[in-house]
Structure formats: C-alpha cells, structure tokens
mmCIF file of C-alpha atoms in Angstrom:
data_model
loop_
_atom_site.group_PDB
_atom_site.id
_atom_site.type_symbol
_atom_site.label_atom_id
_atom_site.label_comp_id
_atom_site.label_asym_id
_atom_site.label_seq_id
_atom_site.Cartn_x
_atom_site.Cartn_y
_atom_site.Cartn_z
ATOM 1 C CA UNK X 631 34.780 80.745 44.477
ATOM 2 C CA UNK X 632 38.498 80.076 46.499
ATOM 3 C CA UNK X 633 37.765 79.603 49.768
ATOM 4 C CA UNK X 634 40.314 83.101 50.471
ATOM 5 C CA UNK X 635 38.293 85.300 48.745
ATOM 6 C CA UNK X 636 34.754 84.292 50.364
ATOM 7 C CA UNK X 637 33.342 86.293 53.051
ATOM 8 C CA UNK X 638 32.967 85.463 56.594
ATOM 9 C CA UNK X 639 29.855 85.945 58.638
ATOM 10 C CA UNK X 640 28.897 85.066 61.665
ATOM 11 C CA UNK X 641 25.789 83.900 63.062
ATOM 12 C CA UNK X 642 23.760 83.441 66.242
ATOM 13 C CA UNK X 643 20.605 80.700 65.753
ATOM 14 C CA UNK X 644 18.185 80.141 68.144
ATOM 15 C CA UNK X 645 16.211 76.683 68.747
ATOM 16 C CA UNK X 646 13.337 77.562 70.261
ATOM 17 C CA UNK X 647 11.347 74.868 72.372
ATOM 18 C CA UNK X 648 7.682 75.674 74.247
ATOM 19 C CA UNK X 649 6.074 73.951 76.958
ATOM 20 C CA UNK X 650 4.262 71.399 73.987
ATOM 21 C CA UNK X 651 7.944 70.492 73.220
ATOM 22 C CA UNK X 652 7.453 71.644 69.744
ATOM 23 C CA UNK X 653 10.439 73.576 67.980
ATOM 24 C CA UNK X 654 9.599 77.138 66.239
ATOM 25 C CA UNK X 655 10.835 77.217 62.905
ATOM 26 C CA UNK X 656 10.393 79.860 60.140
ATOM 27 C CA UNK X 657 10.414 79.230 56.330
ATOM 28 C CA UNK X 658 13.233 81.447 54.501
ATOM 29 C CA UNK X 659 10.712 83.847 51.767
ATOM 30 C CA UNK X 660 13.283 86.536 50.779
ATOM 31 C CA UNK X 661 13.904 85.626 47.107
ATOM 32 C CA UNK X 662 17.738 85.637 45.362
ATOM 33 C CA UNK X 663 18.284 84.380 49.117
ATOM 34 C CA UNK X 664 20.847 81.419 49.034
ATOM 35 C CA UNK X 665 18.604 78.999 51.233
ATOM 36 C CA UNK X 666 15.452 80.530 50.036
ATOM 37 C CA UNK X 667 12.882 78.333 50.639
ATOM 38 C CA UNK X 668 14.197 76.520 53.049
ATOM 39 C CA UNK X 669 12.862 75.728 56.624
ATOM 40 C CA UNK X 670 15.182 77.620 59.312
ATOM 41 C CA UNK X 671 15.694 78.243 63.094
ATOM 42 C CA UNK X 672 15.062 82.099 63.751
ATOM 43 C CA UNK X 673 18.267 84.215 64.445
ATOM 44 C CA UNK X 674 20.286 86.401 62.103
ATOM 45 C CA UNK X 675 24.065 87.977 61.948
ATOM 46 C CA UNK X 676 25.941 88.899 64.726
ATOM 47 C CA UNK X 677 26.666 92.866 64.239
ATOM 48 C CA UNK X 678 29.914 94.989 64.980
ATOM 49 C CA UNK X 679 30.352 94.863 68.734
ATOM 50 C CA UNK X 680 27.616 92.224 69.545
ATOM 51 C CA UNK X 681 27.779 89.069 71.644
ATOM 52 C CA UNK X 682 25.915 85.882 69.963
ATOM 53 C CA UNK X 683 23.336 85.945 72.983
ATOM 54 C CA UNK X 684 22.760 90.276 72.481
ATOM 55 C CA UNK X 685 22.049 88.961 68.554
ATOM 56 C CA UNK X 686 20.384 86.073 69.382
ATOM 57 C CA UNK X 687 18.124 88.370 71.662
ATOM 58 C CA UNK X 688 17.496 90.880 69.806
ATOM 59 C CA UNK X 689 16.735 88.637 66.174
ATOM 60 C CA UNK X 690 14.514 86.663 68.022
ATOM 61 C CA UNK X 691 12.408 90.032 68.658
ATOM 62 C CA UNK X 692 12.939 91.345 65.175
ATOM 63 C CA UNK X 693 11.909 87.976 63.681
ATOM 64 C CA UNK X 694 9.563 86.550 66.025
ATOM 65 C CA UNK X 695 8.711 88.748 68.439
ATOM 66 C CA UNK X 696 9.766 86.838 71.416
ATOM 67 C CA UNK X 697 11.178 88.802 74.356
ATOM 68 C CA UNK X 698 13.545 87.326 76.257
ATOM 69 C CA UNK X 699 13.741 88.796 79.858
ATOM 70 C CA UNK X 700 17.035 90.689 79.781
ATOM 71 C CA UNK X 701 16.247 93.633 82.283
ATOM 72 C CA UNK X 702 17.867 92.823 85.504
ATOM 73 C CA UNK X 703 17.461 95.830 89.153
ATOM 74 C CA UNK X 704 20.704 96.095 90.596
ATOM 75 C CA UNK X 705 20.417 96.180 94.578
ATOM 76 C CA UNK X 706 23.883 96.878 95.532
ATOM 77 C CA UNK X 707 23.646 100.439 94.247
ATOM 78 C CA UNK X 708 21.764 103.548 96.652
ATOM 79 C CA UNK X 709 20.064 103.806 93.473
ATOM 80 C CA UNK X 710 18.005 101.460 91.316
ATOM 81 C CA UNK X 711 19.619 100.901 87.993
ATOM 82 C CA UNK X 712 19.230 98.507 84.689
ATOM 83 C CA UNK X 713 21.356 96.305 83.281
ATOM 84 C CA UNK X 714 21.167 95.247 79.321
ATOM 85 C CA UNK X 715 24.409 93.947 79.189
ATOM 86 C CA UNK X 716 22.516 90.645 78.223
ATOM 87 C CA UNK X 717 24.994 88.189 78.330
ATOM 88 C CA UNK X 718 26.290 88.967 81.649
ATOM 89 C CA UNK X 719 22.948 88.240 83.417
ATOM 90 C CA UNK X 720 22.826 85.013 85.610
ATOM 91 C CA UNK X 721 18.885 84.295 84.836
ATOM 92 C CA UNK X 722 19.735 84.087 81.570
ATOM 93 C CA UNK X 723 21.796 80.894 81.528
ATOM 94 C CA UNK X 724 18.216 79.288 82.366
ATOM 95 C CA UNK X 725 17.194 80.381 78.972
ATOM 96 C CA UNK X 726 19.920 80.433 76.675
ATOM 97 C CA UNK X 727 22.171 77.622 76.153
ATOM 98 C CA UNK X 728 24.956 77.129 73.756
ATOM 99 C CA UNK X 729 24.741 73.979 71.731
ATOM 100 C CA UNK X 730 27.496 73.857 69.490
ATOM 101 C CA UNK X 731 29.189 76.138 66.639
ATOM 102 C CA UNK X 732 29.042 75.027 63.347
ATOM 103 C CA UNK X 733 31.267 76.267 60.623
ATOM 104 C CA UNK X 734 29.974 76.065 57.464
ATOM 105 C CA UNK X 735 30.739 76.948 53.349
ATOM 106 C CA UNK X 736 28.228 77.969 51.073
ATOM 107 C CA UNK X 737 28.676 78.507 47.458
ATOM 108 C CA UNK X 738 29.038 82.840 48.409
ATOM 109 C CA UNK X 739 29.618 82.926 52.123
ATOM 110 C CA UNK X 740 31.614 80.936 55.313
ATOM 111 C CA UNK X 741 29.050 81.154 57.759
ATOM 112 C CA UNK X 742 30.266 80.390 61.909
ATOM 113 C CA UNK X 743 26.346 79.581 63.151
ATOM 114 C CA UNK X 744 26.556 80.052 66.853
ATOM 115 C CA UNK X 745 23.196 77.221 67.409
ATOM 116 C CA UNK X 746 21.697 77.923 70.937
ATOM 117 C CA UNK X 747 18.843 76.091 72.722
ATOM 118 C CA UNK X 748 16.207 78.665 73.793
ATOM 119 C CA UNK X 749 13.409 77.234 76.278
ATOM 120 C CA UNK X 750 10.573 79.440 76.491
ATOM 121 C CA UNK X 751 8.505 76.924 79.200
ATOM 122 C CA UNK X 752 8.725 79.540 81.504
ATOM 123 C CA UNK X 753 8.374 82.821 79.227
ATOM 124 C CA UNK X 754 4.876 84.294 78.723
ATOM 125 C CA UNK X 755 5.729 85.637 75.280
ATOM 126 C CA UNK X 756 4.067 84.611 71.863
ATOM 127 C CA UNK X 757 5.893 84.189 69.021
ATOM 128 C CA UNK X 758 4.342 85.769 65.640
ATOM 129 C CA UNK X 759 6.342 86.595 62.794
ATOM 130 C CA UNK X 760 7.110 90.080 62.273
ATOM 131 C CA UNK X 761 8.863 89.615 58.770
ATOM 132 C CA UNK X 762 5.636 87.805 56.725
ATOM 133 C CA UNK X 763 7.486 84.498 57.238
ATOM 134 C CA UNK X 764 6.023 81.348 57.413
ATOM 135 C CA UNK X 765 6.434 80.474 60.717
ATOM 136 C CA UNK X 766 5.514 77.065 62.066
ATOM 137 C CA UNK X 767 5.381 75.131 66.156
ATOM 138 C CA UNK X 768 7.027 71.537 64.913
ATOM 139 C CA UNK X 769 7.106 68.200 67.135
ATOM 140 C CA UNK X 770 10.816 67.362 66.859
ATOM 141 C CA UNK X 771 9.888 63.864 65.276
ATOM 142 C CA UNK X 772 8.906 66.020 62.424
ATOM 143 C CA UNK X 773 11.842 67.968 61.414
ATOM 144 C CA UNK X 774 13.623 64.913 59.976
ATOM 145 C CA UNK X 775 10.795 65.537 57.427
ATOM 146 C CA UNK X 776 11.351 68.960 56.414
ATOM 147 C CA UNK X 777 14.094 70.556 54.341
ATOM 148 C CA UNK X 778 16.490 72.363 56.282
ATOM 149 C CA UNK X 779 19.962 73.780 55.343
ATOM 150 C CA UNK X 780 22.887 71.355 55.439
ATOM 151 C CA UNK X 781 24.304 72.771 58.552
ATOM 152 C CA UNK X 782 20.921 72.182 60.394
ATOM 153 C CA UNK X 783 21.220 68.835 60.180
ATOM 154 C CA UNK X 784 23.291 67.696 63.169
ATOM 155 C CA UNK X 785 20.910 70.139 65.465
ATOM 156 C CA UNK X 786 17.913 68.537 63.902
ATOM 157 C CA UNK X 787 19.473 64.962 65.178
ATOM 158 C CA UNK X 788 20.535 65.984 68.747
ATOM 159 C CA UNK X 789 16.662 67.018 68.843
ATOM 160 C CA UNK X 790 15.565 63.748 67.882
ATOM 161 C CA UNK X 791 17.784 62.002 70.183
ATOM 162 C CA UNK X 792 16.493 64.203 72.901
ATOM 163 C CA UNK X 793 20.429 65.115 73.612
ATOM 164 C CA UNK X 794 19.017 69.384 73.605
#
C-alpha cells in the first residue's frame, strides 16, 4: 500500500514501572489484529480533541484499570472546584513522563506512538486487565526475551540500559 493512501493514527503508550521495578505488559488477543499476539505496553488511540496524557489516562483505566490521580481542589476560588484538565496538573509530571515519539509504518496503518514512562511507586492502584488480556509484571532484563512490535524495540533498550 503507497505510503499516501495509508492512514494515520496516533497513539499514546504507557510504560508502566511498580515499586519491584518490573514493567506491566499485556499480550495483544484480539484476532485479524495486525500485532496480534504480540506482547505490548498498555495504551490505545488518541481520540478527537484528546491530549496523549488524557488518552494515556484514560486507556490505562479501560485496559488495566490503573487510576492515575488526576483530580486536583482549586484553593484560589471562594468555592471548591475540580479540575480534569489532566495534562495541565503539576503532580502529574511526577507520574507521567514523555519518553520519545516514534513514528512508525505498518503494512495498513502510520502509527505516531507517543511512549511515556508511567511510575506507579507511589500509586496505590492494582492493575488487572479489564479486556481478558494476558497481562503480565516483567523484570526489564526479561523483555529482550519476549516478542514485541518493531517499534517497541528502542523502549525495550532504554529499559535495559536503565536510561527510563
């Protein structure tokens, strides 16, 4: 397929790291998929109107069920009020960094993964998959083990090299 006619999706990833230092990871089960079968980072496409972090956030609940604190009490107003503007919180920089974007062709799509570091060591949520995925807690050593899509690769190697 010409590289004109493909479609273009975007993507936020998350790479998930607990206080064991082990990396979630989820194993793709939808068949006809194009990485079907494949070991993946949770996350998902970025819809009309939504940041990479608001995806990011809200696949890694749909997916995995982890909550990321996102609620914030204003103080300068008379009265309290919430915030869920996500990516505009301060806190949340202490949770949610961005790695690096990755631009990648498959056979169908052009996929822009947006690959952020997500540490939970602070976070009292569990992760459980909400999607009947196989969904695993990985030392990083590991992953060089496992098959991952191509543009997982360079992520997988930063891990390894302790450079995320």
């Amino acid at each position: 397929m010409k590289n004109e006619t493909k479609k273009r999706v975007e993507v936020s990833v998350g790479v998930i790291e607990n206080d064991k230092n082990e990396i979630l990871i989820c194993k793709r089960n939808k068949k006809g998929d194009h990485i079907y079968g494949l070991l993946e980072f949770p996350g998902g496409k970025i819809e009309k109107d939504e940041t990479p972090i608001d995806c990011l956030i809200r696949e890694l609940y749909e997916e995995v069920n982890i909550i990321i604190p996102t609620t914030t009490t204003s103080s300068s107003s008379s009265s309290s009020s919430s915030s869920h503007s996500y990516s505009n919180l301060a806190n949340i920089n202490s949770i949610i960094k961005l790695i690096e974007i990755v631009e990648f062709e498959f056979e169908e799509i052009i996929c822009n993964i947006h690959f952020f570091k997500v540490n939970l060591h602070n976070i009292s949520t569990i992760a459980k998959p909400k999607e009947n995925q196989p969904m695993f807690w990985i030392k990083k050593t590991e992953l060089n083990h496992l098959q991952f899509p191509e543009p997982n690769k360079n992520i997988i190697q930063l891990l390894n090299q302790n450079k995320i």
